[in-house]
mmCIF file of C-alpha atoms in Angstrom:
data_model
loop_
_atom_site.group_PDB
_atom_site.id
_atom_site.type_symbol
_atom_site.label_atom_id
_atom_site.label_comp_id
_atom_site.label_asym_id
_atom_site.label_seq_id
_atom_site.Cartn_x
_atom_site.Cartn_y
_atom_site.Cartn_z
ATOM 1 C CA LEU A 66 277.603 3.017 97.732
ATOM 2 C CA SER A 67 277.854 6.911 98.498
ATOM 3 C CA GLN A 68 282.011 8.226 99.203
ATOM 4 C CA PHE A 69 282.214 10.898 101.153
ATOM 5 C CA CYS A 70 285.579 12.836 101.680
ATOM 6 C CA ALA A 71 285.461 14.640 104.896
ATOM 7 C CA ASN A 72 287.964 15.649 108.218
ATOM 8 C CA ASP A 73 285.217 16.368 110.898
ATOM 9 C CA PRO A 74 283.214 14.086 112.233
ATOM 10 C CA GLU A 75 279.861 16.297 112.843
ATOM 11 C CA VAL A 76 280.267 17.371 109.224
ATOM 12 C CA PHE A 77 280.541 13.734 107.809
ATOM 13 C CA VAL A 78 278.235 12.404 109.742
ATOM 14 C CA GLN A 79 275.379 15.174 108.833
ATOM 15 C CA ALA A 80 276.203 14.777 105.577
ATOM 16 C CA ALA A 81 275.726 11.205 105.176
ATOM 17 C CA LEU A 82 272.544 11.117 106.995
ATOM 18 C CA LEU A 83 271.456 13.288 103.972
ATOM 19 C CA ALA A 84 272.321 10.090 101.716
ATOM 20 C CA GLN A 85 271.707 7.145 103.754
ATOM 21 C CA ASP A 86 268.126 6.194 102.821
ATOM 22 C CA TYR A 87 269.766 6.969 98.892
ATOM 23 C CA CYS A 88 272.383 3.941 99.275
ATOM 24 C CA ASP A 89 273.398 0.465 100.866
ATOM 25 C CA ALA A 90 276.346 1.967 102.888
ATOM 26 C CA ILE A 91 278.723 5.153 103.291
ATOM 27 C CA ASP A 92 282.706 5.000 102.358
ATOM 28 C CA LEU A 93 284.842 7.067 104.122
ATOM 29 C CA ASN A 94 287.592 8.103 101.416
ATOM 30 C CA LEU A 95 290.937 7.796 103.396
ATOM 31 C CA GLY A 96 292.761 6.992 100.163
ATOM 32 C CA CYS A 97 293.023 9.905 97.750
ATOM 33 C CA PRO A 98 296.748 11.551 97.036
ATOM 34 C CA GLN A 99 296.224 14.187 95.104
ATOM 35 C CA MET A 100 297.372 17.759 95.882
ATOM 36 C CA ILE A 101 293.660 18.834 96.052
ATOM 37 C CA ALA A 102 293.175 16.611 99.291
ATOM 38 C CA LYS A 103 296.246 17.675 100.820
ATOM 39 C CA ARG A 104 295.082 21.529 100.651
ATOM 40 C CA GLY A 105 291.194 20.557 101.823
ATOM 41 C CA HIS A 106 292.974 17.956 104.470
ATOM 42 C CA TYR A 107 291.079 14.411 103.683
ATOM 43 C CA GLY A 108 292.046 11.580 101.865
ATOM 44 C CA ALA A 109 294.981 9.960 102.376
ATOM 45 C CA PHE A 110 296.746 12.944 103.854
ATOM 46 C CA LEU A 111 294.467 11.666 107.252
ATOM 47 C CA GLN A 112 296.099 8.303 107.327
ATOM 48 C CA GLU A 113 298.719 9.624 110.707
ATOM 49 C CA GLU A 114 295.416 10.979 112.508
ATOM 50 C CA TRP A 115 294.043 7.677 113.986
ATOM 51 C CA ASP A 116 292.531 9.265 116.479
ATOM 52 C CA LEU A 117 290.317 11.778 114.278
ATOM 53 C CA LEU A 118 289.372 8.545 112.377
ATOM 54 C CA GLN A 119 288.149 6.731 115.207
ATOM 55 C CA ARG A 120 285.744 9.509 116.293
ATOM 56 C CA MET A 121 284.336 9.822 112.741
ATOM 57 C CA ILE A 122 283.801 5.542 112.391
ATOM 58 C CA LEU A 123 282.649 5.479 115.870
ATOM 59 C CA LEU A 124 280.259 9.145 115.274
ATOM 60 C CA ALA A 125 279.072 6.958 112.411
ATOM 61 C CA ASN A 126 277.990 3.583 113.696
ATOM 62 C CA GLU A 127 276.574 5.156 116.179
ATOM 63 C CA LYS A 128 274.270 7.656 113.862
ATOM 64 C CA LEU A 129 273.680 5.816 110.299
ATOM 65 C CA SER A 130 270.950 2.812 110.028
ATOM 66 C CA VAL A 131 273.848 1.974 107.031
ATOM 67 C CA PRO A 132 277.370 0.542 107.364
ATOM 68 C CA ILE A 133 280.064 2.647 107.561
ATOM 69 C CA THR A 134 283.461 1.413 105.129
ATOM 70 C CA CYS A 135 287.093 2.768 104.270
ATOM 71 C CA LYS A 136 289.023 2.636 101.640
ATOM 72 C CA ILE A 137 292.957 3.517 102.139
ATOM 73 C CA ARG A 138 296.269 3.416 100.882
ATOM 74 C CA VAL A 139 299.077 1.737 102.436
ATOM 75 C CA PHE A 140 302.045 2.569 104.745
ATOM 76 C CA PRO A 141 305.825 1.590 103.438
ATOM 77 C CA GLU A 142 305.832 -1.121 106.798
ATOM 78 C CA ILE A 143 303.345 -3.930 106.431
ATOM 79 C CA ASP A 144 303.061 -3.659 110.287
ATOM 80 C CA LYS A 145 301.976 -0.086 110.346
ATOM 81 C CA THR A 146 299.373 -0.979 107.333
ATOM 82 C CA VAL A 147 298.053 -3.787 109.657
ATOM 83 C CA LYS A 148 297.423 -1.680 112.875
ATOM 84 C CA TYR A 149 295.906 1.083 110.946
ATOM 85 C CA ALA A 150 293.437 -1.287 109.034
ATOM 86 C CA GLN A 151 293.084 -3.000 112.766
ATOM 87 C CA MET A 152 292.171 0.101 114.001
ATOM 88 C CA LEU A 153 290.069 0.979 111.711
ATOM 89 C CA GLU A 154 287.958 -2.204 111.855
ATOM 90 C CA LYS A 155 287.639 -1.848 115.930
ATOM 91 C CA ALA A 156 286.401 1.320 115.562
ATOM 92 C CA GLY A 157 283.307 0.678 113.134
ATOM 93 C CA CYS A 158 284.587 0.319 110.035
ATOM 94 C CA GLN A 159 282.779 -2.931 108.056
ATOM 95 C CA LEU A 160 284.164 -3.480 105.197
ATOM 96 C CA LEU A 161 288.357 -2.408 104.032
ATOM 97 C CA THR A 162 289.348 -1.652 100.328
ATOM 98 C CA VAL A 163 293.319 -1.598 100.674
ATOM 99 C CA HIS A 164 294.781 0.328 97.468
ATOM 100 C CA GLY A 165 298.552 -1.570 97.077
ATOM 101 C CA ARG A 166 300.559 1.747 96.770
ATOM 102 C CA THR A 167 301.398 4.708 99.805
ATOM 103 C CA LYS A 168 299.905 7.925 99.167
ATOM 104 C CA GLU A 169 303.443 8.943 97.344
ATOM 105 C CA GLN A 170 302.892 6.662 94.773
ATOM 106 C CA LYS A 171 300.921 8.462 92.056
ATOM 107 C CA GLY A 172 301.052 9.944 88.569
ATOM 108 C CA PRO A 173 304.182 9.300 86.854
ATOM 109 C CA LEU A 174 305.540 7.643 90.037
ATOM 110 C CA ALA A 175 302.777 5.254 90.651
ATOM 111 C CA GLY A 176 305.040 2.151 90.435
ATOM 112 C CA VAL A 177 303.093 -1.479 91.102
ATOM 113 C CA ALA A 178 300.854 -1.795 93.624
ATOM 114 C CA SER A 179 302.068 -3.796 96.883
ATOM 115 C CA TRP A 180 299.404 -7.630 97.311
ATOM 116 C CA GLU A 181 301.815 -8.533 99.709
ATOM 117 C CA HIS A 182 300.459 -5.714 101.744
ATOM 118 C CA ILE A 183 297.180 -6.411 100.921
ATOM 119 C CA HIS A 184 297.178 -10.084 101.988
ATOM 120 C CA ALA A 185 298.824 -8.916 105.265
ATOM 121 C CA VAL A 186 295.378 -6.771 105.836
ATOM 122 C CA ARG A 187 293.126 -9.969 104.778
ATOM 123 C CA LYS A 188 294.954 -12.200 107.125
ATOM 124 C CA ALA A 189 294.801 -9.362 109.987
ATOM 125 C CA VAL A 190 291.192 -8.816 110.026
ATOM 126 C CA SER A 191 288.056 -10.366 110.257
ATOM 127 C CA ILE A 192 286.024 -7.995 107.976
ATOM 128 C CA PRO A 193 285.577 -8.231 104.181
ATOM 129 C CA VAL A 194 288.428 -7.060 102.211
ATOM 130 C CA PHE A 195 288.857 -5.252 98.720
ATOM 131 C CA ALA A 196 291.790 -4.930 97.228
ATOM 132 C CA ASN A 197 292.582 -2.182 94.680
ATOM 133 C CA GLY A 198 295.875 -1.970 92.316
ATOM 134 C CA ASN A 199 297.716 -2.959 89.400
ATOM 135 C CA ILE A 200 293.959 -4.465 87.888
ATOM 136 C CA GLN A 201 294.241 -4.247 83.835
ATOM 137 C CA CYS A 202 292.063 -6.841 82.428
ATOM 138 C CA LEU A 203 289.998 -9.955 84.342
ATOM 139 C CA SER A 204 292.885 -12.160 84.714
ATOM 140 C CA ASP A 205 294.491 -9.720 87.119
ATOM 141 C CA VAL A 206 291.645 -9.772 89.121
ATOM 142 C CA GLU A 207 291.776 -13.669 89.181
ATOM 143 C CA GLU A 208 295.038 -13.485 90.336
ATOM 144 C CA CYS A 209 294.530 -10.613 92.787
ATOM 145 C CA ILE A 210 291.916 -12.506 94.261
ATOM 146 C CA ARG A 211 294.425 -15.939 94.595
ATOM 147 C CA LYS A 212 297.508 -14.206 95.820
ATOM 148 C CA THR A 213 295.896 -12.064 98.366
ATOM 149 C CA GLY A 214 292.197 -14.259 99.624
ATOM 150 C CA VAL A 215 290.024 -10.990 99.240
ATOM 151 C CA HIS A 216 286.844 -10.929 98.955
ATOM 152 C CA GLY A 217 286.131 -8.619 96.005
ATOM 153 C CA VAL A 218 288.457 -6.504 93.629
ATOM 154 C CA MET A 219 288.156 -3.285 92.544
ATOM 155 C CA SER A 220 289.702 -1.383 89.154
ATOM 156 C CA ALA A 221 290.151 2.312 88.847
ATOM 157 C CA GLU A 222 292.010 3.313 85.491
ATOM 158 C CA GLY A 223 292.001 0.123 83.941
ATOM 159 C CA ASN A 224 287.895 0.084 83.865
ATOM 160 C CA LEU A 225 287.703 3.630 82.698
ATOM 161 C CA HIS A 226 290.074 2.686 79.764
ATOM 162 C CA ASN A 227 287.832 -0.730 79.268
ATOM 163 C CA PRO A 228 284.315 -0.664 80.612
ATOM 164 C CA ALA A 229 283.980 -4.452 79.648
ATOM 165 C CA LEU A 230 286.900 -5.562 81.989
ATOM 166 C CA PHE A 231 285.063 -7.552 84.404
ATOM 167 C CA GLU A 232 283.186 -9.348 81.942
ATOM 168 C CA GLY A 233 286.726 -10.227 80.299
ATOM 169 C CA ARG A 234 286.499 -9.235 76.725
ATOM 170 C CA ASN A 235 288.074 -5.759 74.697
ATOM 171 C CA PRO A 236 284.814 -4.408 72.602
ATOM 172 C CA LEU A 237 285.535 -1.781 70.071
ATOM 173 C CA VAL A 238 286.148 1.455 71.384
ATOM 174 C CA TRP A 239 283.332 3.269 69.744
ATOM 175 C CA GLU A 240 280.811 0.566 70.729
ATOM 176 C CA MET A 241 281.654 1.803 75.022
ATOM 177 C CA ALA A 242 281.819 5.128 73.584
ATOM 178 C CA GLU A 243 278.122 5.370 72.380
ATOM 179 C CA GLU A 244 276.621 3.820 74.936
ATOM 180 C CA TYR A 245 278.452 6.165 77.384
ATOM 181 C CA LEU A 246 277.570 8.846 75.523
ATOM 182 C CA GLU A 247 273.735 7.706 75.283
ATOM 183 C CA ILE A 248 273.260 7.344 78.791
ATOM 184 C CA VAL A 249 274.740 11.101 79.167
ATOM 185 C CA GLN A 250 272.018 12.344 76.849
ATOM 186 C CA LYS A 251 269.734 10.324 79.489
ATOM 187 C CA TYR A 252 271.058 11.431 82.229
ATOM 188 C CA PRO A 253 273.253 14.950 81.516
ATOM 189 C CA CYS A 254 276.243 15.703 83.434
ATOM 190 C CA PRO A 255 278.975 18.787 83.247
ATOM 191 C CA LEU A 256 280.681 18.509 79.646
ATOM 192 C CA SER A 257 284.198 18.148 81.793
ATOM 193 C CA TYR A 258 283.019 15.296 82.639
ATOM 194 C CA VAL A 259 281.934 13.677 79.335
ATOM 195 C CA ARG A 260 285.207 14.263 77.947
ATOM 196 C CA ALA A 261 287.529 12.928 80.474
ATOM 197 C CA HIS A 262 285.794 9.475 79.840
ATOM 198 C CA LEU A 263 286.179 9.907 76.334
ATOM 199 C CA PHE A 264 290.130 10.367 76.773
ATOM 200 C CA LYS A 265 290.231 7.491 78.602
ATOM 201 C CA LEU A 266 288.307 5.147 76.112
ATOM 202 C CA TRP A 267 290.082 6.628 73.153
ATOM 203 C CA HIS A 268 293.451 7.210 74.696
ATOM 204 C CA HIS A 269 295.273 4.775 71.790
ATOM 205 C CA THR A 270 293.673 6.359 69.112
ATOM 206 C CA LEU A 271 294.433 9.683 70.053
ATOM 207 C CA GLN A 272 297.790 9.379 69.933
ATOM 208 C CA VAL A 273 297.284 8.544 66.105
ATOM 209 C CA TYR A 274 294.790 11.099 65.176
ATOM 210 C CA GLN A 275 296.301 14.385 67.165
ATOM 211 C CA GLN A 276 294.025 16.760 65.195
ATOM 212 C CA LEU A 277 290.990 14.851 66.591
ATOM 213 C CA ARG A 278 292.195 15.096 69.836
ATOM 214 C CA GLU A 279 292.640 18.831 70.050
ATOM 215 C CA GLU A 280 289.157 19.231 68.355
ATOM 216 C CA LEU A 281 287.932 16.559 71.252
ATOM 217 C CA ALA A 282 290.039 19.538 73.678
ATOM 218 C CA LYS A 283 288.241 22.368 72.193
ATOM 219 C CA VAL A 284 284.754 21.592 71.974
ATOM 220 C CA LYS A 285 282.129 23.176 73.984
ATOM 221 C CA THR A 286 278.655 21.261 73.325
ATOM 222 C CA LEU A 287 277.471 17.525 73.956
ATOM 223 C CA GLU A 288 276.929 17.488 70.014
ATOM 224 C CA GLY A 289 280.423 18.908 69.181
ATOM 225 C CA ILE A 290 281.784 15.820 71.011
ATOM 226 C CA VAL A 291 279.527 13.080 69.617
ATOM 227 C CA ASP A 292 280.652 15.015 66.272
ATOM 228 C CA VAL A 293 284.441 13.838 67.488
ATOM 229 C CA ASN A 294 283.468 10.463 68.177
ATOM 230 C CA ARG A 295 281.590 10.037 65.148
ATOM 231 C CA GLU A 296 284.819 10.860 63.120
ATOM 232 C CA LEU A 297 287.598 9.096 65.416
ATOM 233 C CA LYS A 298 284.813 6.575 64.490
ATOM 234 C CA LEU A 299 284.830 6.356 60.794
ATOM 235 C CA ARG A 300 288.738 7.242 61.005
ATOM 236 C CA CYS A 301 289.272 3.618 62.387
ATOM 237 C CA GLN A 302 286.602 1.978 60.533
ATOM 238 C CA GLU A 303 288.811 3.108 57.422
ATOM 239 C CA GLU A 304 291.741 2.141 58.788
ATOM 240 C CA ILE A 305 290.255 -1.350 59.466
ATOM 241 C CA ALA A 306 288.791 -1.501 55.630
ATOM 242 C CA ASN A 307 292.875 -0.927 54.297
ATOM 243 C CA GLN A 308 294.561 -3.017 57.012
ATOM 244 C CA LYS A 309 296.692 -5.581 55.398
ATOM 245 C CA GLU A 310 296.313 -9.304 56.112
ATOM 246 C CA GLY A 311 298.920 -10.637 58.991
ATOM 247 C CA GLU A 312 299.300 -6.265 60.152
ATOM 248 C CA LYS A 313 300.094 -6.327 63.809
ATOM 249 C CA PRO A 314 299.388 -3.821 66.077
ATOM 250 C CA LYS A 315 301.799 -0.629 66.242
ATOM 251 C CA GLU A 316 303.257 0.992 69.919
ATOM 252 C CA GLY A 317 303.889 -2.182 71.554
ATOM 253 C CA LEU A 318 300.253 -2.683 72.123
ATOM 254 C CA PRO A 319 298.686 -6.029 72.706
ATOM 255 C CA PHE A 320 295.881 -4.914 70.312
ATOM 256 C CA PHE A 321 294.846 -2.710 67.714
ATOM 257 C CA HIS A 322 294.120 1.216 69.092
ATOM 258 C CA TRP A 323 290.658 0.985 68.159
ATOM 259 C CA ILE A 324 290.598 -1.795 70.598
ATOM 260 C CA CYS A 325 289.305 -1.797 74.249
ATOM 261 C CA GLN A 326 292.797 -2.441 76.248
ATOM 262 C CA PRO A 327 294.365 -1.337 79.222
ATOM 263 C CA TYR A 328 297.456 1.971 78.886
ATOM 264 C CA ILE A 329 300.098 1.293 81.085
ATOM 265 C CA ARG A 330 301.537 4.557 82.391
ATOM 266 C CA PRO A 331 305.144 4.762 81.888
ATOM 267 C CA GLY A 332 307.510 5.514 84.822
ATOM 268 C CA PRO A 333 309.990 7.876 85.369
ATOM 269 C CA LYS A 334 313.093 6.363 83.624
ATOM 270 C CA GLU A 335 310.482 6.250 80.345
ATOM 271 C CA ARG A 336 309.153 9.498 80.604
ATOM 272 C CA CYS A 337 312.330 11.092 80.741
ATOM 273 C CA LYS A 338 313.703 8.954 77.334
ATOM 274 C CA GLU A 339 309.871 10.343 75.919
ATOM 275 C CA ASN A 340 310.643 13.979 76.482
ATOM 276 C CA GLY A 341 314.094 13.959 76.709
ATOM 277 C CA ALA A 342 316.450 13.045 73.074
ATOM 278 C CA SER A 343 314.504 10.273 72.017
ATOM 279 C CA ARG A 344 311.406 11.803 71.393
ATOM 280 C CA THR A 345 313.887 15.162 69.763
ATOM 281 C CA GLU A 346 315.023 12.641 66.981
ATOM 282 C CA LYS A 347 312.014 11.717 66.272
ATOM 283 C CA GLY A 348 311.043 15.409 65.528
ATOM 284 C CA VAL A 349 309.049 15.823 68.706
ATOM 285 C CA ARG A 350 309.895 17.949 71.115
ATOM 286 C CA GLY A 351 309.536 18.028 74.850
ATOM 287 C CA LYS A 352 306.804 19.927 77.115
ATOM 288 C CA ARG A 353 309.822 21.581 78.637
ATOM 289 C CA ALA A 354 311.406 22.193 75.255
ATOM 290 C CA LEU A 355 308.456 23.811 73.781
ATOM 291 C CA GLU A 356 308.083 26.376 76.773
ATOM 292 C CA GLU A 357 311.742 27.654 75.756
ATOM 293 C CA GLU A 358 311.051 28.153 72.208
ATOM 294 C CA GLU A 359 307.813 29.941 72.676
ATOM 295 C CA ASP A 360 307.370 33.018 70.950
ATOM 296 C CA GLY A 361 303.747 33.709 70.244
ATOM 297 C CA ASN A 362 303.312 31.108 67.457
ATOM 298 C CA SER A 363 300.511 28.982 68.168
ATOM 299 C CA GLU A 364 302.611 26.211 67.180
ATOM 300 C CA LEU A 365 305.089 26.220 69.314
ATOM 301 C CA LEU A 366 302.721 26.786 72.369
ATOM 302 C CA SER A 367 302.038 24.079 75.338
ATOM 303 C CA LYS A 368 298.473 22.881 75.132
ATOM 304 C CA ASN A 369 297.571 25.266 78.117
ATOM 305 C CA LYS A 370 298.388 28.156 76.569
ATOM 306 C CA GLN A 371 297.196 27.145 73.340
ATOM 307 C CA LYS A 372 293.257 27.738 75.348
ATOM 308 C CA LYS A 373 294.074 30.963 76.894
ATOM 309 C CA LYS A 374 295.313 32.000 73.100
ATOM 310 C CA LEU A 375 291.654 30.850 72.256
ATOM 311 C CA ARG A 376 290.072 32.374 74.881
ATOM 312 C CA ASN A 377 291.719 36.018 73.816
ATOM 313 C CA PRO A 378 293.788 35.745 70.333
ATOM 314 C CA ASN A 379 295.077 38.953 71.010
ATOM 315 C CA LYS A 380 297.446 37.520 74.152
ATOM 316 C CA SER A 381 301.294 37.192 74.008
ATOM 317 C CA PHE A 382 303.031 35.206 75.571
ATOM 318 C CA ASP A 383 306.174 37.182 74.819
ATOM 319 C CA PRO A 384 308.349 37.791 78.300
ATOM 320 C CA SER A 385 309.576 40.654 76.634
ATOM 321 C CA LEU A 386 306.079 42.452 76.136
ATOM 322 C CA LYS A 387 305.088 41.589 80.059
ATOM 323 C CA PRO A 388 304.550 44.382 82.255
ATOM 324 C CA LYS A 389 307.224 45.295 84.609
ATOM 325 C CA TYR A 390 305.181 46.029 87.901
ATOM 326 C CA ALA A 391 306.464 47.985 90.910
ATOM 327 C CA LYS A 392 307.406 45.588 94.339
ATOM 328 C CA CYS A 393 305.524 45.998 97.531
ATOM 329 C CA ASP A 394 308.110 47.652 99.992
ATOM 330 C CA GLN A 395 306.986 45.034 102.551
ATOM 331 C CA CYS A 396 306.799 41.393 100.669
ATOM 332 C CA GLY A 397 307.435 41.914 97.075
ATOM 333 C CA ASN A 398 304.669 41.416 95.332
ATOM 334 C CA PRO A 399 303.368 43.971 92.699
ATOM 335 C CA LYS A 400 302.271 47.245 94.801
ATOM 336 C CA GLY A 401 299.289 48.880 93.770
ATOM 337 C CA ASN A 402 299.656 51.925 91.411
ATOM 338 C CA LYS A 403 298.262 54.813 93.711
ATOM 339 C CA CYS A 404 298.758 53.271 97.419
ATOM 340 C CA VAL A 405 300.179 55.789 99.759
ATOM 341 C CA PHE A 406 302.059 53.218 101.094
ATOM 342 C CA ASN A 407 303.639 51.712 97.698
ATOM 343 C CA MET A 408 302.404 48.275 99.029
ATOM 344 C CA CYS A 409 300.368 45.707 97.702
ATOM 345 C CA ARG A 410 297.084 45.405 99.256
ATOM 346 C CA GLY A 411 297.588 42.593 101.501
ATOM 347 C CA CYS A 412 300.377 44.750 103.258
ATOM 348 C CA CYS A 413 298.505 48.216 102.431
ATOM 349 C CA LYS A 414 295.118 46.764 104.658
ATOM 350 C CA LYS A 415 297.719 45.720 107.538
ATOM 351 C CA ARG A 416 299.184 48.914 107.695
ATOM 352 C CA ALA A 417 296.261 51.639 107.464
ATOM 353 C CA PHE A 418 294.709 48.988 109.684
ATOM 354 C CA LYS A 419 297.176 49.539 112.621
ATOM 355 C CA GLU A 420 297.805 52.955 112.023
ATOM 356 C CA THR A 421 293.662 54.057 111.149
ATOM 357 C CA ALA A 422 295.055 55.562 108.145
ATOM 358 C CA ASP A 423 293.203 55.586 104.680
ATOM 359 C CA CYS A 424 294.578 54.456 101.174
ATOM 360 C CA PRO A 425 292.144 55.934 98.441
ATOM 361 C CA GLY A 426 294.050 53.397 95.931
ATOM 362 C CA HIS A 427 292.602 50.640 97.067
ATOM 363 C CA GLY A 428 289.557 51.870 98.526
ATOM 364 C CA LEU A 429 290.272 51.550 101.902
ATOM 365 C CA LEU A 430 288.974 54.239 104.680
ATOM 366 C CA PHE A 431 289.763 53.557 108.129
ATOM 367 C CA LYS A 432 290.383 57.032 108.964
ATOM 368 C CA THR A 433 287.244 58.472 107.400
ATOM 369 C CA LYS A 434 285.100 55.456 109.133
ATOM 370 C CA TYR A 435 286.637 56.595 112.345
ATOM 371 C CA GLU A 436 286.176 60.033 112.285
ATOM 372 C CA LYS A 437 282.471 59.667 110.861
ATOM 373 C CA SER A 438 282.021 56.976 113.935
ATOM 374 C CA LEU A 439 283.229 59.821 116.036
ATOM 375 C CA SER A 440 281.485 62.623 114.752
ATOM 376 C CA TRP A 441 278.067 60.451 115.094
ATOM 377 C CA GLN A 442 278.870 59.446 118.819
ATOM 378 C CA SER A 443 279.074 63.130 119.475
ATOM 379 C CA SER A 444 275.669 64.022 118.003
ATOM 380 C CA GLN A 445 274.329 61.026 119.332
ATOM 381 C CA ARG A 446 275.558 62.549 122.748
ATOM 382 C CA LEU A 447 274.187 65.766 122.150
ATOM 383 C CA ILE A 448 271.066 64.633 120.898
ATOM 384 C CA GLN A 449 270.736 63.115 124.384
ATOM 385 C CA ASN A 450 271.701 66.051 126.275
ATOM 386 C CA THR A 451 269.187 68.170 124.636
ATOM 387 C CA GLU A 452 266.666 65.762 125.290
ATOM 388 C CA ILE A 453 267.528 65.475 129.184
ATOM 389 C CA SER A 454 267.688 69.232 128.904
ATOM 390 C CA GLN A 455 263.983 69.588 127.603
ATOM 391 C CA ARG A 456 262.830 67.131 130.259
ATOM 392 C CA GLY A 457 264.062 69.454 132.907
ATOM 393 C CA ASP A 458 262.267 72.499 131.810
ATOM 394 C CA VAL A 459 259.341 70.170 131.658
ATOM 395 C CA ASP A 460 259.637 69.635 135.337
ATOM 396 C CA VAL A 461 260.389 72.684 136.163
ATOM 397 C CA GLU A 462 257.140 74.120 134.775
ATOM 398 C CA GLU A 463 254.859 71.040 136.283
ATOM 399 C CA THR A 464 256.174 72.010 139.685
ATOM 400 C CA ALA A 465 255.708 75.381 139.179
ATOM 401 C CA VAL A 466 252.059 74.583 138.351
ATOM 402 C CA LEU A 467 251.406 72.399 141.173
ATOM 403 C CA LYS A 468 252.750 74.645 143.457
ATOM 404 C CA GLU A 469 250.522 77.381 142.129
ATOM 405 C CA ALA A 470 247.592 75.310 143.086
ATOM 406 C CA GLY A 471 248.623 74.760 146.138
ATOM 407 C CA ASP A 472 248.775 77.774 147.143
ATOM 408 C CA SER A 473 245.166 78.757 145.960
#
């Protein structure tokens, strides 16, 4: 299956044609709720544009040799969600995956996915329906199929934290991590992808070994990531060796942190407690508190600013040391120091173009280029006039010669 995000029927189909010989189906992603999807105008942010979606799927059905499938998010209203699914089926969608959350349910606001919506869609369409949402272990898969009647189940975060989810087992984290790293060494990919996968796999362990979490975030090579993974494994094995009989997992986890298991994302209220008073009592400051206390000391900097500090050790985050910029007369953004109009580059460009003026400070030479253009046009006219004059002289001479020849 090859999945695409798109908002133009022609572009979508042209891209899908390049992939169709290498997959069994083309999937149109209509479920992404992230800000990048909003900026790019795709994913779940197309779910109100039914005419556009119909045209995309109809054209794909006409031009592609493989089936077209879709993944969607639900509307708050079950009836509207059902009509949405029926519209996609009628347009030519041949398999529908329904994520039982709205596009607003993401991150800390994710909440529980609605299997009721999925069940209603399953009953209303004749094409296969897959469910997505609330899948953290194999028993969730079985319960979801029983309650919704779907033909299949997908899992995203649950599967990332435990790749053996659909086998119904909870392996040691390092077993999955080492198997994944072997695949990466055989089929290389960007280091950020590798790091992201290991952060999911080792999520619970990295809460215990914060220093290794920092090392995993900073390491710049695959070999370095392998070393951090090996160190995490050794720490866990040492912990197992020193384990007391009858000891139970901490932090309310169902298994010890070195075993693959789901991460239940805390809701808004729980996150407030974690970042607020309850965490301050434990001596752990929330992100906002850290930012308020920052004075250039790396121990109090947010993680993002610590990374900037690593790239530039001389960088200071002291507000009093920040340079004060004069503002653009037009929009309030910092103005160019040498701008003749006392504006930022954007405003300066508009004014210089309108007035056919120059601003050397911003490298804008509308007046100079215009004058050069006039000069060039003048020189071209002069050359043309000279050529015409010369041709006229030649014609006169030829006429005189012919006349003399006629007289003789």
